[in-house]
Amino acid sequence: MFTSNRICLIKLKEVVSLQLKRKPTHVLTGDFRTRCFCDKKDGNKSTHSNNNRPTDTDNIKIEEADSILDSKYKIFQESDAPVLLDVYEEKMQLENKIDIVQHEQNEYHGLNLERGVLGVYDIEDLVELLRRDKAEDIFVAKLPAAANYVDHIVVVNGRSKRHMTGMAERVRRVFKKKRMSSDILPRIEGEGSSHWMALDLGNIALHIFSRDARQVYDLESLWSVGTEFDTLANAPDDPLIALLKKHAISLNDITSKAE
């Protein structure tokens, strides 16, 4: 009986494949059910005989029917279904998107996002950005062309490591908006430090210090009055270093025996 049902299923798939090619809406008709599920006329024959076993041709037909069904219809999967949100969830999602857009617009609102004349930043644009970020004690020094370094040195204070990092990252983000494809994106030097960070902006060197570290390094004196009047550059040597220099012997006048 099992083999007989299997043969009926084979016939069923053959008819389904033919019906799908013609008119899929008329697959399960009364005549179709009668032909496919009728009992065998001779009930005395053994259901386990070799004649009732499916042949290789039947298996090929089954595979062809399966391929036809797979090509016409897609198996539904839960992962393919869209997620339907309720009214509250859709409202929250929309508000979050609006907040993100508004935050980006407010961050650059009023800033000059055009590339500067002498570099990506003109000094006026950088000072305006630092003032917006509440940088403390902004110092700007113009360097002579003979220095062969940058056009301007900018030194500012940060209230905390978080404030210093925020200023450096924002200067870098605005640089990315203003730059051309040929301009190299600056790297934040000393990013993990809580006392000093710096960015090389091409024509401007920006130094961000904590209050204590700024007093120690005193870059204002070094770049404004020069090394001749810089107290750190002209500070006396450590006593130990002075003692070593006093008793050091110069080897410049010593010659080898071969000479």
Phi, psi and omega in degrees: 000323179298317180293323178297318179295324180295320178295321178298320179295323177298314178299322181299315181293326177296316181292321179299317181296321178291319180294324180294326179290329183269291185208098187298340184284346182250036183287309186264078175264168181296317180295324179296316180294323181294320182289325189273332186245020178286151178282160177287146183292318183262099182278350183278345182285149182290136180282352181255018180288161182293335182292334184271356181284141179291139180269177178296327178296320178296319179296322178295320179295323178297315180296322178295319179296319179297319180294324178295317179296319181293325182286333183269330186232144179258136178288128181286134175232143183296329181292338180278345184283140178289152178273122180263119180266152174280180186297319182294317181294319178296322179295317179295319179297318179294319179295322179296318178296319180295319179297320180295316180295316180295322179296319179293320179293319181292328181297323183255006183294129178084355180270148176278108182264008175276148178295142181288176182278312183270349180184188178299315175257133159275152187299326180294321180293321180292318179296320178298318179295319179294324177294323177298323180275011176061041174291144184258143173051063180287125179239130180233129177231131177269128182265146176290158180296334180293339179294334178053044182233272176225173179279323183222147170249130179239129179234130179223166175254149171242145183288329182206174178298321179297318179295318179297315179296319179298317178296314182297317181293323180289320175301322180290320179295315179293324175303318181295326178288325186274334192287163170263173183295336181276348181277133182277132179291127185289153177258142179275108178281141180068033186299327181272359183275150176259007183238332184207136172220153182211150175226132174266104184266016179093284179264354182225136173252119183254127177241128178244118184243159161280166183300314183293316182293328180294322178292327181290313185276328174049057180292336180300314180293321182297318186262351181258313183258346178095169183291336181295328183250007180279125183294325181288321180292328182259012179291146180296151180291160174300141182306322180294318179293321178297321178295319179294320178295325182294323183259009179285148180248130178279133180260008183292326184271357182275132178241155180282163180294329181298327180283000000 
